[in-house]
Structures are given as structure tokens and as C-alpha cells.
Amino acid sequence: MNGYKIISIQNVMNEKTRTQEEIVEELKILTKKHGYIYSFCDIIINDSFFIPEELHKINHYEQVSAKESAMLLGFWVQNDFDNSFPKDLDDFLFMKFKTYDLLDELHHSFFNISEDMIDALQKSNDNIDIFEQKNIWKKEDIFVESIFYGGDGIYDYQYLDYLENKYKYDIEWLKKNKFFDINNSKIITKDLKNLIQKKSNDFNLKYNLKYYIRYNLISIKKEIKENESETSNLKREIEISTYKEFFNTIELKQYLTELFDLFVFTKSDINNLNDNFIDNFSISPNNQLNKIYNNIGNYNLIDSHPIIKLNDNKFFLPIGFFLFQAVYENPYYWMINDKNYFDIASNNRGKVGEEMFYYILEKIFSKENTFKTVKIKTKNDKIITDIDVLCILGNKALCVQIKSKKLTLLSKQGDIHKLENDFKEAFQESYEQGLKCRESILSKNVVFIDENNNELILNEQINECYIICGTTENYTSLTFQLRELLQKKESDPYPIAFSVFDLELIAYYLKDPYDFLYYIRQRISLSDYYIAVTEIEILGFHLIHKLYKTPISTHCYITEEYAQLIDRNYYPYKTGIKVSDKGDAIKSKYYNEDFEKLLFELKDKRFPISTDLIFNLLDLSGETRDSFIQNIFKIKNKTKNDKKSHNFSFFSNDNFVGMTFISKNNNNKTEIERELSNFCIRKKYATKANIWIGLANLIDSNRIVDLVYYDYSNWEYDEELEKLKNKYPTWSGQFIRYNKQGRNEPCYCGSGLKYKHCCGK
């Protein structure tokens, strides 16, 4: 979504909303009502189980999220277990829809304008940019909202994928002190998910209520569009009428009993399920439990103990995602609570963090170009700093600094000072260390020592070093927090902050080192332009459109719909679910096979500045790539047919990069190199371009490109070139422009005249 989202200040100030405390208190009262758990289960079955092919169509604004579900369950367990039925269907539906209404009201309550801003806003323009919201809304609320309502930023299976690596050095302590077996825990967790998933599928097939409601909503789709202001009320009426019609033929208590049993399991249902596993991740509802949990941001036992014990052999697991999370995160808290093991556990976290990031990056950049635990020393052997993971690609370096820091409870509650401190320890310090590393790499006046204590010789032509701040934890709303909390000098480059789970996704889609590093380059250079809460949203946008800045907008806000495109594509792949390609935007994205072949040939030349050259080509839009390749094959064929040399060129006004392709009628490399360089030098000078790329092909070659010329020197006035700039070789050629030349703009030929008085006559 390009441009701004405009909020009417007068409308916002006129809205009367209750405080969060008032709304939360009503939610707590609602969860205490007899039969509420059945309404809760109905919400879960409708909002948490989807057809994989439709993951990209989900309107999450209308769904109860996993975090909201955990909040409701956290309030419910504060009471003694009560499985009595609702009084009747109306009571059941009232509790269900009241939950939606209260949760919606709670979310809106985060956007109350702070009182000390009212006077200033009334004096300002009525409309104001929402991207300046940190100056309008209560600062605490904005961060709590982003943490609680932002996407999870992780798939459930990722927790298990990284579980063994995270605790590989702590296996003995975990077995001895908590009877926690990593492999067995992974199996139990997966089996529980599969059991509940199968029961839910069977339930939906039997009753089909969810799809019956959906069918009725689709049938009035046109009517909904024509009555936009009444959409929500109309949907609600249709859903209620569908329920009432459904229960004319189905007995309510029978349905509710089976609904609740979907999320119930016994010890005999799961192989190898033992009391130790249950004890580590379960709680029993009672009126003294979870009392500290009174609002968003408080510690909720459901996060760490998602299994609810109904009796000695019966257990309730309505939100499976939190079991995956608890299995991954709980062991860390167990260990740091042991004073004798605290230092060992902390040291192990640092080691596995480096290893986890190295393992992913090494597969992209290769073993020869990926290094971990690199020390930086002065020439007189004084240690300056160290790099956790270093990657090299031609004349570009990537410096990764990794921490294992989680948001504390006070941060989640909106304590700004604590939030800023957590961010400082997790990412600000990593960034500042990364700046030191970057400065050292670019200065070329230091010594690098690898993990085996051998000197590491870096390429002298390295002219840029990108910084990644990494974490092994699921640090909620990380992308948003980096934008809001990072302290940096204006002259310093931005970093990117990734969790290991973010990195896994990016590495899957951008396996080629040039594609991967190009994404890093675009993310950093456009940090002020693109606005998103999570990295997966930005990645999804890049895969479909490519990250680039348009002249028609000052910001680009990327919504969660782009994350859903990855949900649709990646989640089925990783979980082994067979789905059709229909509706998969990522699989049907733009792809030009010949352009990719050209890139492959250029990458194969392996000279340092090829990284810059390839980045310049990746900057091209899909339309320009198509035209460029078409013209290459057009003049190659022309040369084969008439045995004459041909060429074409184009120049981009956007980034002042020009390109020339020459198809020669011979195989004399020396002659072609001379002609190509002379031609490109003149073109670059005439257009005052920053960069000029020259490509040439031999007449008998099957390759797209045989020779490459790359000039990235700064333009300077040259008296001799001034005389020669309009004298080009005599072979047939054409000058192609892919950006429309304005008639009153300076002519692209460099004459200094307006286009309409020069080449545009």
C-alpha cells in the first residue's frame, strides 16, 4: 500500500472508548460464565483451522488471534474447572459474539490519543499521517499493541526444527533436572498436533457448520459490497441465523460435547507420553491460579503451560501453537533459575547462536566465504572486537552479530524504559559492535583471525559491509521496534534485525548469494521507506514486487497480506501438505529464464566488482528486464543473418545507470574489448552517468555474454571526451530509453539543451 494512511484527528477524538482495564475486566467476567468454554472452543475451531490453499485469503482482522485466545484461556483457568453447558443456544451465541466485540473494543482502545496531545492536535491540520503515530498516540500503547497484535513471526514447526540445536550443550542438565528428553518431546508435540488436527478435520466433515456459514456469507457477497457501512452487522446476522437453522436439526449438547472433546486427549492417545512431560507443560484450573495475569503484558501461565489438566488422565489443549513455543522456550528459564548452571547456560546460548546463523548462511555463501568467531586486531596485535558470523561476496561483506535476549515482562506491559533497555541489550549493542566491525573491514588497516587462530585475508576491493543483528529468540514485532528504538548517527548505515526463524525463510526463498545480499542491500537502503511490523511481510512484498522506491510516495506501508502469501506457499511445503498451485502468488511471480541465464553467466566470471554489476541488473524492473533480453536476442540474430555488428544501449534516469550490448560479427576478443570500452566510455561521458555496463557477444558463441565492461568511476569533465562524445563507431546501433524523457527535461545525450530542442525534435 503506497503513500499514507490518513486518520481524521477530529473523528478519533470524538470516539468514546473505555479504558483497557474496564474492557479486560468485562472479559474476565465473561470467561467465568457457565458454559463459556464451549463458546471459546467454537471460536478456536472457526478461527484457527484453515484449508491450506486459502491461507492467503484469511482476514485476520476478523479472527481471534493466538495471543488473544491465550488471554481468554488465561482468564478462564483462574476459576475452578466448569464444564456445565450454556443455558441455551442464545446464551452460547451471546458469549461467543460478546467475546469478538470486547476483543475488538480492546484493540481499538490502544489508539486513544494522549491527553497532552489534544491541544496540539486541535491547532494542527485535521488530517495527519499515521506513520507519525509515535508522536500522537500514547507511546506505551503503541509498543504494547505492536507486541500483542503483531504477527507471531514464526511457524510452530520452526520451534521444533531448532530445538535440538538450541540445547545441544545442555542435554545432560535437562535430563537430570527436568527429565526433559529433546527427541521424545519433539515427537509428543507433533503427535498431539496431528491428533487434534485429525479430530478437527473429522468434526468439520461431520457437521460442516463452518463451511455452511461461509457459503451463506458468499451468497450475499454482492449485497455486502453494496452496503459497506453495514457489512459487520450483516455478517453477524447471517452467522446467527445459520447457527439457529443448523440447531433445528442438531442437538446442541451433543454438538458442544463433541466440540470440547476435539481438544481433549488422554495418556493412551499419545505414544511415549509421560508424567514428566505433562508436569513440565501443564496446569490445573483453580481460583488461585494465574492471578498475576490481569492484563495484556502480564505473565500468562498459558504461554509456558498450555496443557490444561482436567483430571489425572484427561487433558485439554485448545491452542497447540503455545505447546511448540513452550517446548522451545521453557528449558532456558529452567536452566537460568539454577544459580549453579546460569553461567554455563548463558555461555551455551552464545555458542549455539553463532552456530545456528552460521549453518544457514554457510549454505548460501559457501564454506569458503563464511566464517564464525572472527577476531579483529590492530597491526600490533590489540583486539578491537569480534564478528560472530562474517560472509563475503565479491566486494561486499556481511557482518552478523547475534544475541539471545527476550522481551521481559515489564517490556510487554509497556514500560518504555524497560523496553528500551531490552532493545539496547538485544540489538543496540549488537549494532554498535557491527559498526566497529564495518569500520574495520572498510579501513583495511586491521588483521582478521578466524576461529582456528589463522589470519583471514579479505579482498582488498571490499567497499561495503552490511550489518545484521540476530537473535535465536522469537522477538515480537522486531522490525517495528528496530525502526522506533534504534539509536544511530545520521551518517551511519541502518542494520537489519533478524531472528533465526526470519533468516530461515529468507534463505529458503533467496538461496543464491547475490539474491540474498541484494535483499539485504535493499532492506538497508530503504529502511526509512518501507514500514512493517514483521520481516515476513517485507519478504513477501519483495518476492512479488521487489523492494524499490517509487517517486510517487514517501512511505510504503506493507500489510500482513504479504506475509499470508508466504503462509500459503511455505507452510504446506514444510509440513508436507499437498496443495494445488492455484492462487499461489509466489509460484506464479515474474520470472524471465533468459535474464536469469544472463545473471548466471555474469556470476560465473567471479571478479569482485561483479557483485555491483549484478546488483545493477537486479535493480531493473520486470518490464525492463524483458525488453533488455528481447533486444539482446534480436540483434544477436540480426548479426547471424547479415554478418554485421550491431548494438543497442539504454539509460535509466532513476539511478543514472546505462547499459550497452554489442553483437560482433567476429570472434576477435582483443578487438571487441577495445571497441566495447571506447564505446561505453563515450556513452557514459555523454549521459553523465554514474555507472555504465558494457556487454558483448562473439558471433560463434552460444553464451549470452562473452565480454563485460564495467565503469563505476565518478563523472568528471574531460576536454578530449567532450570533443568525442558524439562520435560513435560506425556500426549499426540504436539508443533505447526505458524511462520516458520529459520534453522540458535536459536531453539524455548530455548536450545541455532541453529534450524538445535536441534529440526530441
Short mmCIF file of N, CA and C in Angstrom, two decimals, residues 47-185:
data_model
loop_
_atom_site.label_atom_id
_atom_site.label_comp_id
_atom_site.label_asym_id
_atom_site.label_seq_id
_atom_site.Cartn_x
_atom_site.Cartn_y
_atom_site.Cartn_z
N ASP A 47 -11.54 -20.04 13.92
CA ASP A 47 -10.51 -19.05 13.63
C ASP A 47 -9.10 -19.60 13.59
N SER A 48 -8.91 -20.89 13.89
CA SER A 48 -7.55 -21.43 13.96
C SER A 48 -7.31 -22.61 13.04
N PHE A 49 -8.32 -23.08 12.34
CA PHE A 49 -8.16 -24.23 11.45
C PHE A 49 -8.62 -23.82 10.06
N PHE A 50 -7.68 -23.91 9.09
CA PHE A 50 -7.97 -23.40 7.75
C PHE A 50 -7.54 -24.40 6.68
N ILE A 51 -8.15 -24.26 5.50
CA ILE A 51 -7.72 -25.02 4.33
C ILE A 51 -6.40 -24.41 3.85
N PRO A 52 -5.33 -25.20 3.67
CA PRO A 52 -4.02 -24.64 3.30
C PRO A 52 -4.07 -23.76 2.05
N GLU A 53 -4.88 -24.14 1.06
CA GLU A 53 -4.96 -23.34 -0.17
C GLU A 53 -5.56 -21.96 0.06
N GLU A 54 -6.15 -21.74 1.23
CA GLU A 54 -6.82 -20.46 1.47
C GLU A 54 -6.14 -19.64 2.57
N LEU A 55 -4.92 -20.00 2.92
CA LEU A 55 -4.22 -19.27 3.96
C LEU A 55 -4.02 -17.80 3.60
N HIS A 56 -3.90 -17.51 2.30
CA HIS A 56 -3.68 -16.12 1.88
C HIS A 56 -4.96 -15.31 1.82
N LYS A 57 -6.11 -15.96 2.01
CA LYS A 57 -7.39 -15.25 1.93
C LYS A 57 -7.95 -14.87 3.29
N ILE A 58 -7.30 -15.32 4.34
CA ILE A 58 -7.84 -15.10 5.69
C ILE A 58 -7.80 -13.61 6.04
N ASN A 59 -8.91 -13.13 6.55
CA ASN A 59 -8.95 -11.75 7.06
C ASN A 59 -8.67 -11.80 8.56
N HIS A 60 -7.41 -11.60 8.92
CA HIS A 60 -7.02 -11.75 10.32
C HIS A 60 -7.63 -10.68 11.22
N TYR A 61 -8.08 -9.59 10.61
CA TYR A 61 -8.72 -8.55 11.41
C TYR A 61 -10.06 -9.03 11.97
N GLU A 62 -10.63 -10.05 11.36
CA GLU A 62 -11.90 -10.58 11.82
C GLU A 62 -11.74 -11.84 12.65
N GLN A 63 -10.50 -12.32 12.80
CA GLN A 63 -10.24 -13.56 13.52
C GLN A 63 -9.70 -13.26 14.93
N VAL A 64 -9.94 -14.17 15.84
CA VAL A 64 -9.30 -14.09 17.16
C VAL A 64 -7.91 -14.71 17.01
N SER A 65 -6.89 -13.95 17.35
CA SER A 65 -5.51 -14.41 17.17
C SER A 65 -5.12 -15.40 18.26
N ALA A 66 -3.96 -16.04 18.07
CA ALA A 66 -3.47 -16.99 19.08
C ALA A 66 -3.21 -16.29 20.41
N LYS A 67 -2.68 -15.07 20.35
CA LYS A 67 -2.40 -14.35 21.59
C LYS A 67 -3.70 -13.95 22.30
N GLU A 68 -4.69 -13.56 21.54
CA GLU A 68 -5.98 -13.23 22.14
C GLU A 68 -6.61 -14.48 22.76
N SER A 69 -6.49 -15.60 22.06
CA SER A 69 -7.02 -16.86 22.58
C SER A 69 -6.33 -17.24 23.89
N ALA A 70 -5.00 -17.05 23.93
CA ALA A 70 -4.26 -17.35 25.15
C ALA A 70 -4.70 -16.45 26.30
N MET A 71 -5.01 -15.19 25.99
CA MET A 71 -5.50 -14.28 27.02
C MET A 71 -6.83 -14.79 27.60
N LEU A 72 -7.75 -15.18 26.72
CA LEU A 72 -9.05 -15.68 27.18
C LEU A 72 -8.88 -16.94 28.03
N LEU A 73 -8.02 -17.83 27.57
CA LEU A 73 -7.78 -19.07 28.31
C LEU A 73 -7.08 -18.78 29.64
N GLY A 74 -6.20 -17.77 29.63
CA GLY A 74 -5.52 -17.38 30.86
C GLY A 74 -6.48 -16.87 31.92
N PHE A 75 -7.56 -16.21 31.49
CA PHE A 75 -8.59 -15.77 32.43
C PHE A 75 -9.46 -16.95 32.88
N TRP A 76 -9.75 -17.85 31.94
CA TRP A 76 -10.63 -18.98 32.24
C TRP A 76 -10.03 -19.91 33.30
N VAL A 77 -8.70 -20.14 33.24
CA VAL A 77 -8.08 -21.07 34.19
C VAL A 77 -7.97 -20.47 35.59
N GLN A 78 -8.32 -19.23 35.75
CA GLN A 78 -8.30 -18.61 37.07
C GLN A 78 -9.50 -19.04 37.91
N ASN A 79 -10.34 -19.90 37.33
CA ASN A 79 -11.52 -20.41 38.03
C ASN A 79 -11.44 -21.93 38.11
N ASP A 80 -12.19 -22.51 39.01
CA ASP A 80 -12.28 -23.97 39.07
C ASP A 80 -12.87 -24.49 37.76
N PHE A 81 -12.41 -25.66 37.35
CA PHE A 81 -12.89 -26.23 36.09
C PHE A 81 -14.41 -26.41 36.11
N ASP A 82 -15.05 -25.89 35.08
CA ASP A 82 -16.51 -25.94 34.98
C ASP A 82 -16.87 -26.32 33.55
N ASN A 83 -17.42 -27.52 33.37
CA ASN A 83 -17.81 -27.94 32.03
C ASN A 83 -19.33 -28.00 31.86
N SER A 84 -20.05 -27.22 32.67
CA SER A 84 -21.51 -27.17 32.52
C SER A 84 -21.85 -26.48 31.20
N PHE A 85 -22.98 -26.84 30.63
CA PHE A 85 -23.38 -26.31 29.32
C PHE A 85 -23.98 -24.90 29.46
N PRO A 86 -23.97 -24.13 28.37
CA PRO A 86 -24.70 -22.86 28.37
C PRO A 86 -26.19 -23.14 28.59
N LYS A 87 -26.92 -22.11 28.99
CA LYS A 87 -28.35 -22.29 29.25
C LYS A 87 -29.09 -22.73 28.00
N ASP A 88 -28.74 -22.13 26.89
CA ASP A 88 -29.41 -22.44 25.62
C ASP A 88 -28.56 -21.90 24.47
N LEU A 89 -29.07 -22.02 23.26
CA LEU A 89 -28.33 -21.57 22.08
C LEU A 89 -28.06 -20.07 22.13
N ASP A 90 -29.05 -19.30 22.57
CA ASP A 90 -28.86 -17.85 22.64
C ASP A 90 -27.73 -17.49 23.60
N ASP A 91 -27.66 -18.19 24.71
CA ASP A 91 -26.60 -17.94 25.69
C ASP A 91 -25.24 -18.29 25.09
N PHE A 92 -25.17 -19.41 24.38
CA PHE A 92 -23.95 -19.85 23.72
C PHE A 92 -23.49 -18.81 22.69
N LEU A 93 -24.41 -18.32 21.87
CA LEU A 93 -24.07 -17.35 20.84
C LEU A 93 -23.74 -15.99 21.44
N PHE A 94 -24.45 -15.62 22.50
CA PHE A 94 -24.16 -14.35 23.15
C PHE A 94 -22.72 -14.32 23.64
N MET A 95 -22.27 -15.37 24.31
CA MET A 95 -20.90 -15.40 24.84
C MET A 95 -19.87 -15.38 23.71
N LYS A 96 -20.19 -16.08 22.64
CA LYS A 96 -19.25 -16.10 21.52
C LYS A 96 -19.09 -14.72 20.90
N PHE A 97 -20.19 -14.09 20.55
CA PHE A 97 -20.10 -12.81 19.85
C PHE A 97 -19.74 -11.67 20.78
N LYS A 98 -20.06 -11.79 22.05
CA LYS A 98 -19.61 -10.78 23.02
C LYS A 98 -18.10 -10.81 23.12
N THR A 99 -17.51 -11.99 23.00
CA THR A 99 -16.05 -12.11 23.01
C THR A 99 -15.45 -11.32 21.86
N TYR A 100 -15.99 -11.50 20.64
CA TYR A 100 -15.49 -10.75 19.49
C TYR A 100 -15.63 -9.25 19.71
N ASP A 101 -16.75 -8.83 20.21
CA ASP A 101 -16.99 -7.39 20.40
C ASP A 101 -16.03 -6.79 21.41
N LEU A 102 -15.82 -7.49 22.51
CA LEU A 102 -14.92 -6.97 23.54
C LEU A 102 -13.47 -6.95 23.06
N LEU A 103 -13.07 -7.99 22.34
CA LEU A 103 -11.70 -8.02 21.82
C LEU A 103 -11.49 -6.91 20.80
N ASP A 104 -12.49 -6.64 19.99
CA ASP A 104 -12.41 -5.55 19.02
C ASP A 104 -12.30 -4.21 19.74
N GLU A 105 -13.11 -4.04 20.77
CA GLU A 105 -13.06 -2.80 21.55
C GLU A 105 -11.71 -2.65 22.25
N LEU A 106 -11.19 -3.76 22.75
CA LEU A 106 -9.89 -3.72 23.43
C LEU A 106 -8.79 -3.26 22.47
N HIS A 107 -8.82 -3.80 21.25
CA HIS A 107 -7.80 -3.41 20.28
C HIS A 107 -7.90 -1.92 19.96
N HIS A 108 -9.11 -1.42 19.77
CA HIS A 108 -9.28 -0.01 19.45
C HIS A 108 -8.85 0.90 20.61
N SER A 109 -8.91 0.38 21.82
CA SER A 109 -8.57 1.21 22.97
C SER A 109 -7.10 1.61 22.98
N PHE A 110 -6.27 0.90 22.21
CA PHE A 110 -4.85 1.24 22.16
C PHE A 110 -4.59 2.51 21.36
N PHE A 111 -5.59 2.97 20.65
CA PHE A 111 -5.40 4.14 19.80
C PHE A 111 -6.09 5.38 20.35
N ASN A 112 -6.24 5.44 21.66
CA ASN A 112 -6.69 6.67 22.30
C ASN A 112 -5.54 7.67 22.29
N ILE A 113 -5.85 8.89 21.92
CA ILE A 113 -4.82 9.92 21.88
C ILE A 113 -4.52 10.39 23.29
N SER A 114 -3.25 10.55 23.61
CA SER A 114 -2.87 11.02 24.94
C SER A 114 -3.40 12.44 25.15
N GLU A 115 -3.80 12.70 26.37
CA GLU A 115 -4.44 13.98 26.69
C GLU A 115 -3.53 15.17 26.42
N ASP A 116 -2.25 15.01 26.63
CA ASP A 116 -1.34 16.15 26.44
C ASP A 116 -1.12 16.49 24.97
N MET A 117 -1.68 15.65 24.07
CA MET A 117 -1.57 15.94 22.64
C MET A 117 -2.81 16.63 22.08
N ILE A 118 -3.90 16.65 22.83
CA ILE A 118 -5.17 17.16 22.30
C ILE A 118 -5.04 18.60 21.83
N ASP A 119 -4.48 19.48 22.67
CA ASP A 119 -4.37 20.89 22.31
C ASP A 119 -3.55 21.08 21.05
N ALA A 120 -2.42 20.35 20.99
CA ALA A 120 -1.54 20.49 19.81
C ALA A 120 -2.23 20.01 18.55
N LEU A 121 -3.00 18.92 18.67
CA LEU A 121 -3.68 18.36 17.51
C LEU A 121 -4.79 19.28 17.01
N GLN A 122 -5.47 19.92 17.94
CA GLN A 122 -6.55 20.81 17.55
C GLN A 122 -6.03 22.03 16.79
N LYS A 123 -4.77 22.37 17.05
CA LYS A 123 -4.19 23.51 16.36
C LYS A 123 -3.59 23.11 15.01
N SER A 124 -3.43 21.79 14.81
CA SER A 124 -2.81 21.31 13.58
C SER A 124 -3.87 21.04 12.53
N ASN A 125 -3.42 20.58 11.37
CA ASN A 125 -4.37 20.20 10.32
C ASN A 125 -5.22 19.04 10.79
N ASP A 126 -6.43 18.93 10.24
CA ASP A 126 -7.35 17.86 10.67
C ASP A 126 -6.81 16.49 10.35
N ASN A 127 -6.15 16.36 9.20
CA ASN A 127 -5.61 15.06 8.80
C ASN A 127 -4.13 14.97 9.14
N ILE A 128 -3.72 13.81 9.59
CA ILE A 128 -2.32 13.64 10.00
C ILE A 128 -1.85 12.25 9.60
N ASP A 129 -0.59 12.15 9.28
CA ASP A 129 -0.01 10.89 8.82
C ASP A 129 0.07 9.88 9.96
N ILE A 130 -0.49 8.70 9.74
CA ILE A 130 -0.47 7.66 10.79
C ILE A 130 0.95 7.19 11.07
N PHE A 131 1.87 7.40 10.11
CA PHE A 131 3.23 6.96 10.35
C PHE A 131 3.97 7.86 11.34
N GLU A 132 3.36 8.98 11.69
CA GLU A 132 3.90 9.80 12.76
C GLU A 132 3.18 9.50 14.07
N GLN A 133 2.52 8.31 14.14
CA GLN A 133 1.69 7.99 15.30
C GLN A 133 2.46 7.99 16.61
N LYS A 134 3.77 7.74 16.58
CA LYS A 134 4.53 7.73 17.82
C LYS A 134 4.51 9.10 18.49
N ASN A 135 4.19 10.14 17.72
CA ASN A 135 4.09 11.47 18.29
C ASN A 135 2.66 11.83 18.66
N ILE A 136 1.71 10.95 18.35
CA ILE A 136 0.29 11.24 18.57
C ILE A 136 -0.29 10.35 19.65
N TRP A 137 -0.13 9.04 19.45
CA TRP A 137 -0.72 8.09 20.38
C TRP A 137 0.16 7.93 21.62
N LYS A 138 -0.42 7.36 22.64
CA LYS A 138 0.37 7.08 23.85
C LYS A 138 1.49 6.12 23.49
N LYS A 139 2.71 6.51 23.79
CA LYS A 139 3.87 5.73 23.37
C LYS A 139 3.81 4.31 23.91
N GLU A 140 3.41 4.15 25.18
CA GLU A 140 3.34 2.83 25.78
C GLU A 140 2.37 1.94 25.01
N ASP A 141 1.22 2.50 24.65
CA ASP A 141 0.19 1.72 23.97
C ASP A 141 0.66 1.24 22.60
N ILE A 142 1.40 2.08 21.90
CA ILE A 142 1.85 1.72 20.56
C ILE A 142 2.75 0.48 20.61
N PHE A 143 3.65 0.42 21.57
CA PHE A 143 4.55 -0.72 21.65
C PHE A 143 3.83 -1.97 22.14
N VAL A 144 2.95 -1.81 23.14
CA VAL A 144 2.21 -2.98 23.61
C VAL A 144 1.32 -3.51 22.49
N GLU A 145 0.71 -2.62 21.73
CA GLU A 145 -0.15 -3.02 20.62
C GLU A 145 0.64 -3.80 19.58
N SER A 146 1.82 -3.30 19.23
CA SER A 146 2.62 -3.98 18.21
C SER A 146 3.10 -5.35 18.69
N ILE A 147 3.39 -5.47 19.98
CA ILE A 147 3.86 -6.75 20.54
C ILE A 147 2.72 -7.75 20.61
N PHE A 148 1.55 -7.29 21.07
CA PHE A 148 0.44 -8.22 21.28
C PHE A 148 -0.31 -8.54 20.00
N TYR A 149 -0.47 -7.55 19.13
CA TYR A 149 -1.28 -7.75 17.94
C TYR A 149 -0.47 -7.98 16.67
N GLY A 150 0.85 -7.79 16.76
CA GLY A 150 1.68 -8.09 15.60
C GLY A 150 1.68 -9.58 15.32
N GLY A 151 2.04 -9.95 14.10
CA GLY A 151 2.07 -11.37 13.76
C GLY A 151 3.02 -12.15 14.64
N ASP A 152 2.81 -13.45 14.72
CA ASP A 152 3.66 -14.29 15.56
C ASP A 152 5.11 -14.28 15.10
N GLY A 153 5.33 -14.09 13.79
CA GLY A 153 6.69 -14.03 13.29
C GLY A 153 7.40 -15.37 13.24
N ILE A 154 6.65 -16.45 13.43
CA ILE A 154 7.26 -17.78 13.45
C ILE A 154 6.19 -18.83 13.20
N TYR A 155 6.56 -19.91 12.56
CA TYR A 155 5.67 -21.05 12.39
C TYR A 155 5.94 -22.06 13.51
N ASP A 156 4.92 -22.78 13.90
CA ASP A 156 5.07 -23.71 15.03
C ASP A 156 6.19 -24.72 14.81
N TYR A 157 6.30 -25.29 13.61
CA TYR A 157 7.30 -26.33 13.37
C TYR A 157 8.72 -25.80 13.51
N GLN A 158 8.91 -24.46 13.31
CA GLN A 158 10.26 -23.90 13.41
C GLN A 158 10.81 -24.05 14.82
N TYR A 159 9.95 -23.97 15.82
CA TYR A 159 10.40 -24.18 17.20
C TYR A 159 11.05 -25.55 17.35
N LEU A 160 10.43 -26.56 16.79
CA LEU A 160 10.97 -27.91 16.93
C LEU A 160 12.21 -28.12 16.05
N ASP A 161 12.22 -27.47 14.89
CA ASP A 161 13.38 -27.60 13.99
C ASP A 161 14.67 -27.12 14.66
N TYR A 162 14.56 -26.11 15.51
CA TYR A 162 15.75 -25.53 16.13
C TYR A 162 15.94 -25.93 17.58
N LEU A 163 15.06 -26.79 18.08
CA LEU A 163 15.11 -27.17 19.49
C LEU A 163 16.42 -27.88 19.83
N GLU A 164 16.79 -28.87 19.04
CA GLU A 164 17.99 -29.65 19.35
C GLU A 164 19.25 -28.80 19.28
N ASN A 165 19.32 -27.92 18.26
CA ASN A 165 20.49 -27.04 18.14
C ASN A 165 20.59 -26.07 19.30
N LYS A 166 19.44 -25.59 19.76
CA LYS A 166 19.47 -24.59 20.83
C LYS A 166 20.00 -25.17 22.15
N TYR A 167 19.67 -26.44 22.42
CA TYR A 167 20.04 -27.03 23.71
C TYR A 167 21.03 -28.19 23.57
N LYS A 168 21.80 -28.21 22.49
CA LYS A 168 22.71 -29.32 22.23
C LYS A 168 23.77 -29.47 23.32
N TYR A 169 24.12 -28.37 23.99
CA TYR A 169 25.13 -28.44 25.05
C TYR A 169 24.52 -28.59 26.44
N ASP A 170 23.21 -28.65 26.52
CA ASP A 170 22.52 -28.70 27.82
C ASP A 170 21.74 -30.01 28.02
N ILE A 171 21.96 -30.96 27.16
CA ILE A 171 21.16 -32.19 27.17
C ILE A 171 21.21 -32.89 28.53
N GLU A 172 22.39 -33.02 29.09
CA GLU A 172 22.54 -33.75 30.34
C GLU A 172 21.83 -33.04 31.50
N TRP A 173 21.97 -31.71 31.56
CA TRP A 173 21.30 -30.97 32.64
C TRP A 173 19.79 -31.13 32.53
N LEU A 174 19.25 -31.04 31.32
CA LEU A 174 17.80 -31.13 31.11
C LEU A 174 17.27 -32.51 31.50
N LYS A 175 18.01 -33.54 31.15
CA LYS A 175 17.58 -34.90 31.51
C LYS A 175 17.63 -35.12 33.02
N LYS A 176 18.69 -34.63 33.62
CA LYS A 176 18.89 -34.88 35.05
C LYS A 176 17.93 -34.07 35.92
N ASN A 177 17.69 -32.81 35.57
CA ASN A 177 16.94 -31.91 36.43
C ASN A 177 15.46 -31.79 36.09
N LYS A 178 15.12 -31.97 34.81
CA LYS A 178 13.70 -31.83 34.42
C LYS A 178 13.18 -33.07 33.69
N PHE A 179 13.99 -34.09 33.57
CA PHE A 179 13.60 -35.31 32.86
C PHE A 179 13.07 -34.98 31.47
N PHE A 180 13.74 -34.01 30.85
CA PHE A 180 13.31 -33.49 29.55
C PHE A 180 14.19 -34.09 28.47
N ASP A 181 13.58 -34.92 27.62
CA ASP A 181 14.28 -35.54 26.51
C ASP A 181 13.88 -34.81 25.23
N ILE A 182 14.84 -34.23 24.54
CA ILE A 182 14.55 -33.37 23.39
C ILE A 182 13.83 -34.13 22.28
N ASN A 183 14.36 -35.28 21.88
CA ASN A 183 13.75 -36.02 20.77
C ASN A 183 12.35 -36.51 21.12
N ASN A 184 12.20 -37.03 22.31
CA ASN A 184 10.88 -37.52 22.72
C ASN A 184 9.87 -36.37 22.81
N SER A 185 10.32 -35.21 23.28
CA SER A 185 9.44 -34.05 23.38
C SER A 185 8.98 -33.59 22.01
#
